[in-house]
Amino acid sequence: MIPVPLRAVAAHLRLGPMPWLLALAVTALGMSLLLPAGHGLVELCGRLSLALLADPAARALLLPAPGLLAGGWVLMVLAMMPPLVSAPLAHLWQTTAHAGRWAAVAPFALAYLAVWSLAGLVLLPLALLLASGPAALPLLLGAALIWSASPTAQAARNRCHRMRWLPAGRIRAARAALDYGLAHGGACLGACWPWMLVPLAVQGGHGAAMVLVAVFLLVERAMPATPALWRVPPGIVALYGLAPSRSRHLTGLRRF
Amino acid sequence: MAGTRKDIAKLNGPWSDEMLWYARAVRALQGRAPADRTSWWYLAAIHGIDIPGWVQQGIVPSAGSLPPQGEQDLIFNQCQHAGWFFLPWHRGYLAAFEAILDAWISTQPGGPQDWALPYWNYLSDSNPNGRAIPQEFLDPTLPDGSANPLSQVRRNGMQVLGPQPWFPGDISLSAQTRSLPFTAAPGTEGYGGAISGFAQQGSLTGAVEGDPHNRVHVMVGGVQPVAGWMSDPDYAALDPIFWMHHCNIDRFWAAWMSDPANQQEASGAWSNGPFPRQFLMPNPAGGGDVFLPGQTLPGGPLAPVYDSLHDGTGIAQAVAGGPVTEGAMITSRQAGGSALLGSNSAPLTVAATPAATEIAIPARAATEFAAPPGLGPEPRLYLNLEGVRGAAAAGVLQVHLRLPGEGGGLRLADTVALFGLGKASSTEGVHAGNGLSLAIDITDLAREIQMAAPGALERLSVELSQPGAPETEITVERVSLYRQEMG
Ligand SMILES: [Cu+2]
């Protein structure tokens, strides 16, 4: 007998565009792991340090072509983020006339992807600075958890739940969809950015780290809006709901 | 174990034993601390709570008297509206409430062992006074002269449900008697609402939720000068009449499911409920239990028993005196889809003066709708108000369509009760601020307009107004037309 929460999760993963978005994520994950060996973002993870970067010879050896690095980042975004936009995509699809559906979904998706791609210009160098040494992973994980617990992140997650209805007229609708994608991308970035540094600090098992972080972010995304206060990261509370009910009394997170 | 739920009007009232015990139990629960999981305040906060407002109105002494934040996050602000969990969530909520009252009543000297929630049968066939708020909720005192906890509430609405200048509409059984799927396709009506996750305010109000549920809330609570408790989901369950109202709504659903012509939703996404946040209710022992929508269906542990599913529900007994029918087919098959035909191009603001807008739809869509091929059921047309927002706790909107031609008059499409308007519009609390969204069936009116002047439907004029012309603003992000594709 499958536990109820898992059955509920499975049922919701079959709704709307979610199966397609999961397929996209899996494809991007596969591609990011298959990037030319020795040159991809994957190889860099957990191996960098400022000292190495200061040495030109080591730098040339370690840093792959910027194009590959950027490609690796976009693939990482595509491997982790698509399931997070299932709700707004379903909403746009359902509230747009048949003929205008792709004209609504495409600007939204491109704007959303653009926000995350540009964020790479800051996040990748940040990762190169921080994601090295044995302490990097626990430190970055801790920082990400603290961020998730913060009122700022909760306010951003609340903005992720915001929906828009596109006006009549092709150009007006496309512009509104673009705006919607930018706003949604901004909210998503605000909620999730420190988590993207975590897989970059993992040496070996980068793919697995991406999957784990993506699942955590999807679960946080699925939690309903709530007042922006300091709180136990909603992803922790939610995953806790999957634990057998007997063990939940142990930590006091679930007081019931 | 709770007994059979009965019509208040058919009890030996006013102040039947059942209602006296209800009043005593309410008083007992009100004597419990707000952080006590079986207190009146805790139970009402499970529906919704505005903490600063509750403290300011003296409902609870302070924010510190409430349970810790982690517990609040799990159990407060749970009410499900404008989605397909509206009916099952409220059924589980009523069951938990009834069990807690029953546990107290059955242990009192002389207390009945089979007490059950009575219901307010406002559309009763047998009682011409059904629309009047039952006397027990108005009397200042109980028969023994002590204060009556059932009337110590903030209500500034009607004492008899029905049209008023500020609400020129009525309650009806239209949700019961039309042939509707349980789950609404986008932009259309379903008996129970559209697909949603855990949503205090989902994407689309269901038929029975809109009328009579929302209307009774707003009619009893009132909207001016300030909304009464029943008009605001963050206060509604503090009014003891809330539970008798919802008991009747729940009975409507039970009746609807007893009709073999209807199909009850039972897909995995519905019956297993939402996740990560789940439906959690306290039990009389002070613990908590997660419940699932599937458990509220007939035969399940949370299915209630009513004295009648026919009086005032619009659902006739299949065969008078005949065998009990099997009831609605439980199904996971999805109903037919829908399509947006067109929308207006800018948001609207309605205050003291009405606001008008126009929806353009392709000529082909208009003619196809006006003259369907004639095979199978006729397609239906729905006017949607999407993203309806306002600062007031509740509101009322009238929706008119303009008839074509010189000086074409206005025809009323619907009067809608915006229960929970303020809560749904706020971005501060448990909402994303998406406002309310609703679909109005305008099939017949639209056909009339297209007949009156061919092509008139291609540019449909819609006018929105607030009855009584209050200054409070209501904005509507989009007004649109959806066509239901018959599956
Ligand atoms: Cu209600």
XYZ file of C-alpha atoms and ligand atoms in Angstrom:
744
model
C 0.000 0.000 0.000
C 1.506 3.343 -1.079
C 1.312 6.001 1.665
C -1.346 8.644 1.060
C 0.995 11.634 0.657
C 2.923 9.782 -2.046
C -0.311 8.901 -3.823
C -1.353 12.564 -3.645
C 2.028 13.631 -5.016
C 1.844 11.101 -7.842
C -1.649 12.255 -8.789
C -0.612 15.920 -8.850
C 2.483 15.157 -10.925
C 0.191 13.861 -13.666
C -1.822 17.085 -13.850
C -1.492 19.798 -16.484
C 1.879 20.344 -18.168
C 3.799 18.682 -15.326
C 4.668 15.439 -17.202
C 6.130 17.487 -20.079
C 8.066 19.729 -17.732
C 9.482 16.724 -15.882
C 10.537 15.235 -19.212
C 12.268 18.493 -20.117
C 14.049 18.538 -16.768
C 15.242 14.946 -17.136
C 16.487 15.626 -20.667
C 18.412 18.705 -19.551
C 19.843 16.792 -16.626
C 21.042 14.042 -18.959
C 22.591 16.574 -21.322
C 24.342 18.452 -18.545
C 25.934 15.206 -17.397
C 26.995 14.371 -20.954
C 28.729 17.664 -21.708
C 32.280 17.095 -23.022
C 34.230 15.533 -20.192
C 36.722 17.782 -18.482
C 35.142 20.989 -19.692
C 31.659 21.244 -18.282
C 30.315 22.934 -15.228
C 30.055 19.494 -13.675
C 33.808 19.034 -13.628
C 34.305 22.354 -11.929
C 31.997 21.669 -9.056
C 33.708 21.534 -5.729
C 37.179 21.790 -7.260
C 37.747 25.492 -7.387
C 39.564 27.750 -5.089
C 40.768 31.326 -5.211
C 44.353 30.140 -5.020
C 43.942 28.006 -8.105
C 42.214 30.792 -9.978
C 45.099 33.120 -9.249
C 47.490 30.817 -11.071
C 47.136 31.349 -14.841
C 48.304 27.847 -15.742
C 45.853 26.203 -13.389
C 43.152 28.587 -14.535
C 43.605 27.642 -18.155
C 43.479 23.995 -17.211
C 40.434 24.287 -15.011
C 38.253 26.913 -16.562
C 36.597 25.625 -19.693
C 35.445 27.862 -22.483
C 33.039 30.509 -21.182
C 30.504 29.267 -23.696
C 30.536 25.821 -22.160
C 30.278 27.293 -18.715
C 27.265 29.381 -19.705
C 25.735 26.398 -21.482
C 26.268 24.333 -18.365
C 24.468 26.942 -16.282
C 21.478 27.158 -18.633
C 21.273 23.367 -18.690
C 21.358 23.335 -14.910
C 18.460 25.826 -14.819
C 16.562 23.723 -17.372
C 17.197 20.589 -15.330
C 15.916 22.071 -12.097
C 13.355 24.783 -12.782
C 10.713 23.641 -15.321
C 8.505 21.775 -12.805
C 8.333 24.978 -10.738
C 6.430 26.821 -13.481
C 3.781 24.164 -14.008
C 1.118 26.237 -12.264
C 1.539 29.518 -14.168
C 1.906 27.655 -17.479
C -1.309 25.708 -16.846
C -3.022 28.943 -15.853
C -1.869 30.751 -19.020
C -2.817 27.804 -21.206
C -6.311 27.573 -19.748
C -7.083 31.286 -19.748
C -5.933 32.023 -23.307
C -7.813 31.360 -26.542
C -6.680 28.246 -28.446
C -5.054 30.297 -31.195
C -3.075 32.447 -28.775
C -1.785 29.797 -26.402
C 1.757 29.442 -27.691
C 1.963 33.204 -28.177
C 1.265 33.492 -24.437
C 3.340 30.609 -23.137
C 6.451 31.307 -25.237
C 7.126 34.906 -24.067
C 6.431 33.860 -20.491
C 8.842 30.917 -20.671
C 11.544 32.908 -22.466
C 11.334 35.773 -19.981
C 11.471 33.363 -17.079
C 14.486 31.579 -18.560
C 16.155 34.899 -19.322
C 15.906 35.969 -15.687
C 17.596 32.786 -14.509
C 20.198 32.852 -17.279
C 21.210 36.414 -16.438
C 21.289 35.509 -12.770
C 24.071 33.108 -13.743
C 26.318 36.116 -14.411
C 26.294 36.752 -10.669
C 25.632 33.303 -9.276
C 28.361 31.450 -11.205
C 31.217 33.750 -10.123
C 29.760 33.611 -6.622
C 29.856 29.831 -6.789
C 33.452 29.927 -8.036
C 34.360 32.044 -5.043
C 32.458 30.105 -2.425
C 32.005 26.559 -3.597
C 35.367 25.157 -2.752
C 37.018 23.474 0.181
C 35.584 20.857 2.498
C 33.472 23.401 4.423
C 31.792 24.817 1.325
C 28.944 22.341 1.091
C 27.778 22.512 4.717
C 28.155 26.300 4.720
C 26.214 26.817 1.496
C 23.549 24.321 2.541
C 23.185 26.079 5.872
C 22.961 29.468 4.186
C 20.310 28.172 1.782
C 18.248 26.767 4.649
C 18.492 30.050 6.552
C 17.403 31.871 3.397
C 14.415 29.539 2.999
C 13.447 30.274 6.599
C 13.576 34.043 6.117
C 10.633 36.426 5.655
C 12.225 37.720 2.432
C 12.171 34.267 0.864
C 8.591 33.704 2.044
C 7.503 36.997 0.486
C 9.148 35.867 -2.768
C 7.439 32.467 -2.594
C 4.116 34.254 -2.070
C 4.771 36.278 -5.225
C 5.332 32.980 -7.078
C 1.648 32.200 -6.450
C 0.498 35.408 -8.117
C -1.486 34.867 -11.327
C -2.175 37.217 -14.211
C -4.818 37.176 -16.901
C -3.690 38.319 -20.327
C -5.665 41.106 -22.042
C -7.197 40.867 -25.508
C -5.039 41.716 -28.507
C -1.987 39.804 -29.735
C 0.644 42.407 -28.997
C -0.844 43.468 -25.673
C -1.136 39.815 -24.646
C 2.425 38.978 -25.686
C 3.786 41.980 -23.794
C 1.740 41.067 -20.715
C 3.003 37.475 -20.924
C 6.574 38.751 -21.146
C 6.001 40.962 -18.083
C 4.429 38.049 -16.256
C 7.451 35.852 -17.065
C 9.870 38.518 -15.833
C 7.925 39.060 -12.611
C 7.551 35.352 -12.041
C 11.217 34.741 -12.799
C 12.158 37.491 -10.370
C 10.008 35.985 -7.617
C 11.398 32.520 -8.307
C 14.962 33.808 -8.279
C 14.295 35.622 -5.006
C 13.000 32.458 -3.407
C 15.552 29.973 -4.719
C 18.889 31.605 -5.600
C 21.081 30.351 -2.722
C 19.935 26.818 -3.428
C 21.513 26.935 -6.883
C 24.936 27.293 -5.278
C 24.519 24.064 -3.338
C 24.908 21.536 -6.197
C 27.914 23.534 -7.430
C 29.683 22.725 -4.182
C 29.237 19.000 -4.609
C 32.154 17.088 -6.011
C 30.989 13.884 -7.634
C 27.258 13.283 -7.586
C 26.562 16.738 -8.971
C 23.571 15.311 -10.847
C 22.144 13.716 -7.742
C 22.605 16.987 -5.838
C 20.717 18.841 -8.575
C 17.851 16.387 -8.349
C 17.642 16.611 -4.557
C 17.695 20.402 -4.550
C 15.118 20.510 -7.360
C 12.766 18.241 -5.404
C 13.182 20.414 -2.323
C 12.427 23.574 -4.309
C 9.396 21.976 -5.974
C 8.016 21.051 -2.569
C 8.563 24.599 -1.265
C 6.882 25.941 -4.380
C 3.855 23.729 -3.747
C 3.315 25.060 -0.221
C 0.542 27.649 -0.117
C 1.233 31.326 0.498
C 1.626 32.280 4.136
C 2.606 35.401 6.118
C 6.219 36.453 5.612
C 7.752 35.592 8.967
C 10.772 33.620 10.115
C 9.654 29.997 10.008
C 10.999 26.471 9.677
C 11.784 26.181 5.947
C 8.483 25.051 4.399
C 10.317 22.429 2.374
C 11.448 20.773 5.617
C 7.933 20.902 7.077
C 6.501 19.449 3.892
C 9.016 16.642 3.478
C 8.402 15.863 7.086
C 4.795 15.189 6.165
C 6.064 12.267 4.109
C 7.657 10.635 7.137
C 5.687 7.846 8.845
C 3.343 9.526 11.283
C 4.807 7.717 14.309
C 8.229 9.275 13.853
C 6.799 12.781 13.532
C 6.327 13.141 17.267
C 10.054 12.889 17.799
C 11.113 16.313 16.640
C 8.181 18.451 17.654
C 7.952 19.920 14.147
C 4.569 18.326 13.837
C 2.944 18.782 17.155
C 0.026 16.593 16.277
C -20.884 8.859 17.766
C -22.994 11.563 16.187
C -26.567 10.794 15.270
C -28.775 11.969 12.423
C -28.566 15.634 11.405
C -32.016 17.231 11.481
C -33.786 20.341 10.170
C -33.888 23.019 12.931
C -37.462 23.833 11.888
C -38.555 20.251 12.503
C -37.161 20.103 16.019
C -39.382 20.915 18.959
C -38.412 24.591 18.944
C -37.680 27.307 19.500
C -35.168 26.070 22.008
C -35.531 22.419 21.290
C -33.268 20.132 23.305
C -30.877 19.917 20.365
C -30.515 23.698 20.119
C -30.273 24.150 23.882
C -27.437 21.650 23.976
C -25.817 23.404 21.045
C -25.925 26.729 22.907
C -24.530 25.178 26.088
C -21.761 23.460 24.170
C -20.846 26.688 22.355
C -20.640 28.412 25.746
C -18.432 25.619 27.098
C -16.101 25.795 24.091
C -15.958 29.583 24.370
C -14.743 29.118 27.931
C -11.684 27.230 26.729
C -8.368 28.952 26.068
C -7.651 29.987 22.454
C -4.665 27.643 22.280
C -6.847 24.694 23.377
C -7.446 22.637 20.239
C -11.074 22.082 21.154
C -11.884 25.726 21.957
C -14.390 27.788 19.988
C -11.637 30.210 18.961
C -9.252 27.508 17.782
C -11.981 25.807 15.749
C -12.982 29.081 14.074
C -9.337 29.920 13.298
C -9.032 26.636 11.386
C -11.381 28.219 8.841
C -9.528 31.534 8.858
C -8.049 34.051 11.234
C -6.987 37.671 10.970
C -4.876 37.848 14.133
C -4.611 41.656 14.500
C -8.346 41.981 13.837
C -9.255 39.285 16.360
C -7.127 40.945 19.023
C -8.524 44.381 18.212
C -12.124 43.134 18.444
C -11.337 41.403 21.726
C -12.116 37.957 20.317
C -8.833 36.667 21.742
C -6.904 38.530 24.449
C -3.596 38.676 22.557
C -1.625 37.103 19.734
C 0.382 35.337 22.429
C -2.723 33.444 23.566
C -2.751 31.529 20.268
C -0.798 28.316 19.638
C 2.841 28.537 18.423
C 3.500 29.612 14.838
C 4.489 26.098 13.721
C 1.140 24.739 14.855
C -0.765 27.638 13.307
C 0.972 26.964 9.983
C -0.300 23.396 10.034
C -3.886 23.918 11.093
C -5.119 27.530 10.943
C -6.331 29.229 7.755
C -7.343 26.020 6.063
C -10.765 26.752 4.544
C -10.940 25.702 0.921
C -12.842 28.009 -1.421
C -13.198 28.465 -5.178
C -11.990 24.983 -5.964
C -12.955 21.323 -5.984
C -11.961 20.854 -2.300
C -14.638 23.273 -1.057
C -17.222 20.562 -0.361
C -15.001 17.773 1.033
C -12.944 20.145 3.191
C -16.013 21.675 4.805
C -17.479 18.196 5.322
C -14.388 17.119 7.246
C -14.444 20.403 9.161
C -18.094 19.898 10.201
C -17.338 16.329 11.268
C -14.467 17.436 13.526
C -16.578 20.231 15.021
C -19.551 17.945 15.597
C -17.352 15.293 17.249
C -15.869 17.853 19.656
C -19.321 19.195 20.610
C -20.695 15.686 20.868
C -17.859 14.661 23.193
C -18.779 17.489 25.590
C -22.576 17.117 25.326
C -22.623 13.354 25.812
C -20.691 13.639 29.086
C -23.008 16.254 30.637
C -25.692 15.184 33.107
C -28.773 14.526 30.990
C -26.864 15.142 27.788
C -28.015 13.121 24.759
C -25.685 10.427 23.462
C -26.608 10.981 19.837
C -26.477 14.752 19.455
C -25.882 15.863 15.875
C -25.579 19.246 14.168
C -28.960 20.592 13.108
C -29.139 22.344 9.720
C -30.759 25.590 8.612
C -33.067 24.565 5.783
C -33.481 28.009 4.226
C -34.995 26.769 0.982
C -37.313 24.271 2.661
C -40.362 23.034 0.731
C -42.274 22.373 3.924
C -41.502 25.494 5.959
C -42.564 28.900 4.559
C -40.449 30.630 7.237
C -37.303 28.719 6.329
C -35.513 31.843 5.113
C -35.771 33.521 8.516
C -32.731 33.200 10.770
C -33.886 30.653 13.377
C -35.071 32.348 16.592
C -32.338 30.703 18.660
C -29.734 32.824 16.846
C -31.542 36.077 17.638
C -32.794 35.772 21.228
C -30.585 37.762 23.628
C -31.004 35.119 26.329
C -31.539 31.403 26.733
C -34.870 30.271 28.263
C -33.170 30.245 31.688
C -32.355 33.940 31.348
C -28.604 33.537 30.853
C -26.828 35.248 27.950
C -27.277 33.465 24.622
C -23.913 32.692 22.970
C -25.688 32.073 19.650
C -26.598 35.754 19.257
C -23.449 37.419 20.645
C -22.034 38.056 17.201
C -21.393 40.795 14.666
C -24.140 40.574 12.050
C -25.513 43.504 10.091
C -27.243 41.703 7.292
C -30.730 40.354 6.866
C -32.865 38.488 9.344
C -34.814 36.929 6.478
C -32.840 35.847 3.404
C -34.013 37.444 0.177
C -33.609 40.435 -2.128
C -32.700 43.773 -0.525
C -31.617 47.103 -2.022
C -28.012 46.276 -1.210
C -28.371 42.723 -2.479
C -30.905 42.724 -5.319
C -30.622 38.994 -5.826
C -31.872 35.831 -4.214
C -30.735 32.411 -3.129
C -31.791 29.464 -5.252
C -31.395 25.778 -5.915
C -30.008 26.374 -9.398
C -26.798 24.481 -8.623
C -28.863 21.480 -7.559
C -31.206 21.320 -10.466
C -28.995 22.023 -13.482
C -27.015 19.217 -15.008
C -23.433 20.067 -14.050
C -20.213 18.098 -13.832
C -18.644 18.079 -10.357
C -15.370 19.545 -11.593
C -15.487 22.676 -13.720
C -13.488 22.962 -16.918
C -11.589 26.296 -16.928
C -13.943 29.277 -17.167
C -17.107 27.220 -16.753
C -19.283 26.030 -13.917
C -18.995 22.776 -12.039
C -21.048 21.721 -9.055
C -17.964 21.576 -6.839
C -15.480 24.005 -8.462
C -12.379 23.814 -10.640
C -9.279 21.689 -10.048
C -7.113 23.235 -7.377
C -4.347 22.482 -4.937
C -4.531 23.547 -1.300
C -6.264 26.879 -1.865
C -8.104 29.124 0.526
C -9.124 30.927 -2.609
C -8.696 28.790 -5.717
C -9.168 29.756 -9.322
C -12.900 29.339 -9.835
C -15.956 29.231 -7.598
C -18.184 26.154 -7.847
C -21.923 26.439 -8.513
C -23.212 25.469 -5.068
C -20.482 27.551 -3.470
C -21.600 30.662 -5.373
C -25.332 30.181 -4.828
C -26.545 29.654 -2.156
C -23.337 29.338 -0.083
C -21.660 32.704 -0.729
C -24.975 34.534 -0.873
C -26.132 33.269 2.517
C -22.771 34.251 4.018
C -23.006 37.806 2.714
C -26.776 38.144 3.324
C -26.379 37.164 6.987
C -23.158 39.084 7.610
C -23.975 42.181 5.574
C -21.393 44.385 3.863
C -22.078 47.982 4.983
C -20.854 49.900 6.888
C -18.433 47.089 7.729
C -18.779 43.410 6.942
C -20.283 41.218 9.639
C -18.507 38.062 10.716
C -20.360 35.803 8.294
C -19.169 37.904 5.332
C -15.497 37.362 6.063
C -13.817 33.911 6.001
C -11.444 35.089 8.746
C -14.393 35.554 11.122
C -17.264 33.506 9.661
C -16.891 30.409 11.812
C -17.086 32.545 14.978
C -20.797 33.020 14.264
C -22.628 29.931 15.583
C -25.014 30.096 12.609
C -22.057 29.342 10.298
C -22.212 25.677 11.279
C -25.952 25.328 10.600
C -25.494 27.061 7.246
C -22.629 24.781 6.255
C -24.538 21.763 7.471
C -27.246 22.637 4.940
C -24.657 23.180 2.187
C -23.204 19.782 3.043
C -26.687 18.309 2.829
C -27.078 19.843 -0.644
C -23.968 17.918 -1.687
C -25.248 14.710 -0.095
C -28.518 15.203 -1.992
C -26.696 15.973 -5.250
C -24.668 12.779 -4.882
C -27.854 10.798 -4.218
C -29.120 11.688 -7.691
C -28.069 8.957 -10.137
C -27.900 11.550 -12.919
C -24.868 13.203 -11.312
C -21.255 12.091 -11.407
C -19.111 12.646 -8.360
C -15.420 13.372 -8.943
C -13.162 10.658 -7.537
C -9.844 10.970 -9.393
C -6.656 10.370 -7.437
C -5.762 14.071 -7.359
C -9.142 14.814 -5.755
C -9.598 11.883 -3.400
C -6.055 11.929 -2.011
C -6.283 15.627 -1.314
C -3.608 18.264 -1.688
C 0.044 17.947 -0.794
C 2.376 19.162 0.805
C -0.170 20.971 2.977
C -2.908 18.519 3.928
C -6.276 18.748 5.630
C -5.773 18.463 9.372
C -8.478 18.520 12.050
C -8.325 18.344 15.839
C -10.100 15.488 17.599
C -11.915 15.589 20.966
C -8.850 14.132 22.702
C -6.781 17.151 21.650
C -4.800 15.327 18.983
C -5.067 15.861 15.259
C -5.903 13.743 12.236
C -5.239 14.270 8.558
C -8.293 13.492 6.461
C -8.716 12.920 2.744
C -11.525 14.045 0.439
C -12.085 10.397 -0.517
C -13.065 9.641 3.084
C -15.964 12.097 2.886
C -17.743 10.198 0.083
C -20.805 8.012 0.767
C -19.737 4.914 2.670
C -16.611 6.650 3.968
C -15.896 7.356 7.638
C -16.730 11.065 7.314
C -20.038 10.724 5.442
C -22.857 12.195 7.589
C -26.457 11.041 7.933
C -29.364 13.436 7.287
C -33.035 13.095 8.144
C -33.952 14.146 4.607
C -32.063 14.681 1.373
C -35.151 15.960 -0.405
C -36.851 18.696 1.583
C -35.412 21.947 0.255
C -32.583 20.431 -1.782
C -34.150 20.418 -5.231
C -33.366 16.713 -5.546
C -36.504 14.651 -5.759
C -36.813 11.165 -4.387
C -36.285 8.908 -7.401
C -39.321 6.746 -6.752
C -41.675 7.782 -3.975
C -41.570 5.052 -1.368
C -39.369 3.003 -3.654
C -36.038 1.439 -2.864
C -33.119 3.651 -1.921
C -31.259 4.591 -5.077
C -27.614 3.862 -5.561
C -26.789 7.521 -6.027
C -24.333 9.374 -8.180
C -21.826 7.467 -10.200
C -18.434 8.001 -8.604
C -16.023 8.648 -11.411
C -12.531 9.751 -12.218
C -13.454 10.553 -15.806
C -12.878 14.183 -16.695
C -15.738 16.265 -18.051
C -15.448 17.977 -21.433
C -13.079 20.874 -21.924
C -13.581 24.557 -22.521
C -12.099 27.347 -24.564
C -11.639 31.058 -24.120
C -13.403 32.908 -26.931
C -12.315 36.427 -26.076
C -11.813 38.979 -23.367
C -11.711 42.693 -22.708
C -8.443 44.542 -22.971
C -7.912 46.413 -19.698
C -8.755 46.082 -15.993
C -11.925 47.741 -14.684
C -12.649 49.670 -11.515
C -16.167 49.779 -10.103
C -16.990 52.178 -7.289
C -20.079 54.368 -6.881
C -20.365 54.630 -10.651
C -20.761 51.541 -12.826
C -18.003 50.450 -15.190
C -18.569 49.249 -18.731
C -16.383 47.158 -20.969
C -16.531 45.217 -24.195
C -15.523 41.682 -25.070
C -14.561 40.961 -28.665
C -14.908 37.417 -29.967
C -14.268 36.082 -33.472
C -17.299 36.252 -35.797
C -17.095 32.518 -36.413
C -17.271 31.745 -32.701
C -20.372 33.933 -32.384
C -22.252 32.342 -35.279
C -21.200 28.843 -34.284
C -22.546 29.439 -30.823
C -25.825 30.987 -32.005
C -26.507 28.191 -34.472
C -24.936 24.975 -33.169
C -24.903 21.999 -35.527
C -27.793 20.558 -33.558
C -26.217 17.276 -32.574
C -25.731 16.455 -28.919
C -26.078 18.889 -26.030
C -25.915 22.573 -26.843
C -22.690 24.342 -25.899
C -22.909 26.754 -22.993
C -21.394 30.199 -22.777
C -19.894 31.660 -19.589
C -19.054 35.226 -18.742
C -16.043 35.256 -16.421
C -14.933 37.878 -13.950
C -11.259 37.119 -13.322
C -9.097 38.585 -10.584
C -11.878 40.457 -8.738
C -10.175 42.416 -5.964
C -11.138 44.902 -3.287
C -10.143 46.131 0.145
C -13.566 45.527 1.731
C -14.025 42.152 3.435
C -16.985 41.362 1.173
C -18.864 42.972 -1.681
C -21.754 42.641 -4.089
C -21.515 43.097 -7.857
C -24.269 43.240 -10.419
C -23.399 42.085 -13.894
C -25.484 43.376 -16.816
C -25.250 42.745 -20.547
C -26.290 45.508 -22.962
C -28.803 44.592 -25.604
C -27.871 45.627 -29.160
C -29.442 48.488 -31.108
C -30.260 52.118 -30.466
C -30.710 52.666 -26.758
C -30.441 48.947 -26.103
C -31.361 48.289 -22.504
C -29.449 46.393 -19.864
C -30.267 42.819 -18.954
C -29.203 41.370 -15.638
C -26.825 38.439 -16.008
C -26.215 37.861 -12.301
C -25.813 39.371 -8.852
C -22.718 37.957 -7.228
C -21.817 37.816 -3.551
C -18.098 38.414 -3.122
C -17.555 36.434 0.082
C -13.933 36.741 1.177
C -13.118 39.556 -1.263
C -10.666 41.334 1.032
C -8.930 38.165 2.171
C -8.497 36.952 -1.400
C -7.109 40.315 -2.494
C -4.548 40.730 0.252
C -0.928 39.907 -0.477
C 0.014 40.127 3.202
C -1.318 36.932 4.671
C -2.177 33.493 3.432
C -3.123 34.618 -0.065
C -1.173 35.484 -3.119
C -3.637 38.290 -3.816
C -5.223 36.684 -6.847
C -8.693 37.875 -5.856
C -11.870 35.995 -6.695
C -12.814 34.497 -10.049
C -16.244 33.377 -11.120
C -18.131 32.126 -14.147
C -21.710 33.165 -14.980
C -23.812 31.096 -17.347
C -25.129 33.550 -19.971
C -26.091 30.990 -22.630
C -29.714 32.040 -22.976
C -29.049 35.756 -22.748
C -26.245 35.520 -25.311
C -28.457 33.631 -27.729
C -31.117 36.299 -27.333
C -28.558 39.039 -28.041
C -27.258 37.274 -31.142
C -30.839 36.733 -32.398
C -31.761 40.385 -31.812
C -28.916 41.579 -34.018
C -26.731 39.077 -35.798
C -23.123 39.888 -35.005
C -23.978 41.590 -31.709
C -22.220 38.829 -29.803
C -18.967 39.679 -31.568
C -18.764 42.789 -29.429
C -20.495 42.052 -26.169
C -21.040 45.020 -23.843
C -20.822 44.233 -20.157
C -21.616 46.593 -17.309
C -20.588 46.068 -13.687
C -22.074 47.988 -10.780
C -22.262 47.865 -7.015
C -25.838 48.023 -5.718
C -26.312 50.947 -3.365
C -23.333 52.615 -5.065
C -20.844 52.420 -2.189
C -17.573 54.323 -2.554
C -15.473 51.212 -1.889
C -13.580 50.173 -5.009
C -13.726 46.764 -6.628
C -11.341 46.047 -9.487
C -11.696 43.317 -12.087
C -8.500 42.306 -13.854
C -10.254 40.773 -16.847
C -13.758 40.069 -18.145
C -13.942 37.216 -20.631
C -16.107 34.687 -22.430
C -15.562 30.924 -22.311
C -17.402 28.280 -24.234
C -17.923 24.886 -22.735
C -17.147 22.054 -25.088
C -19.616 19.328 -24.439
C -17.699 16.105 -23.786
Cu -18.852 28.991 4.212
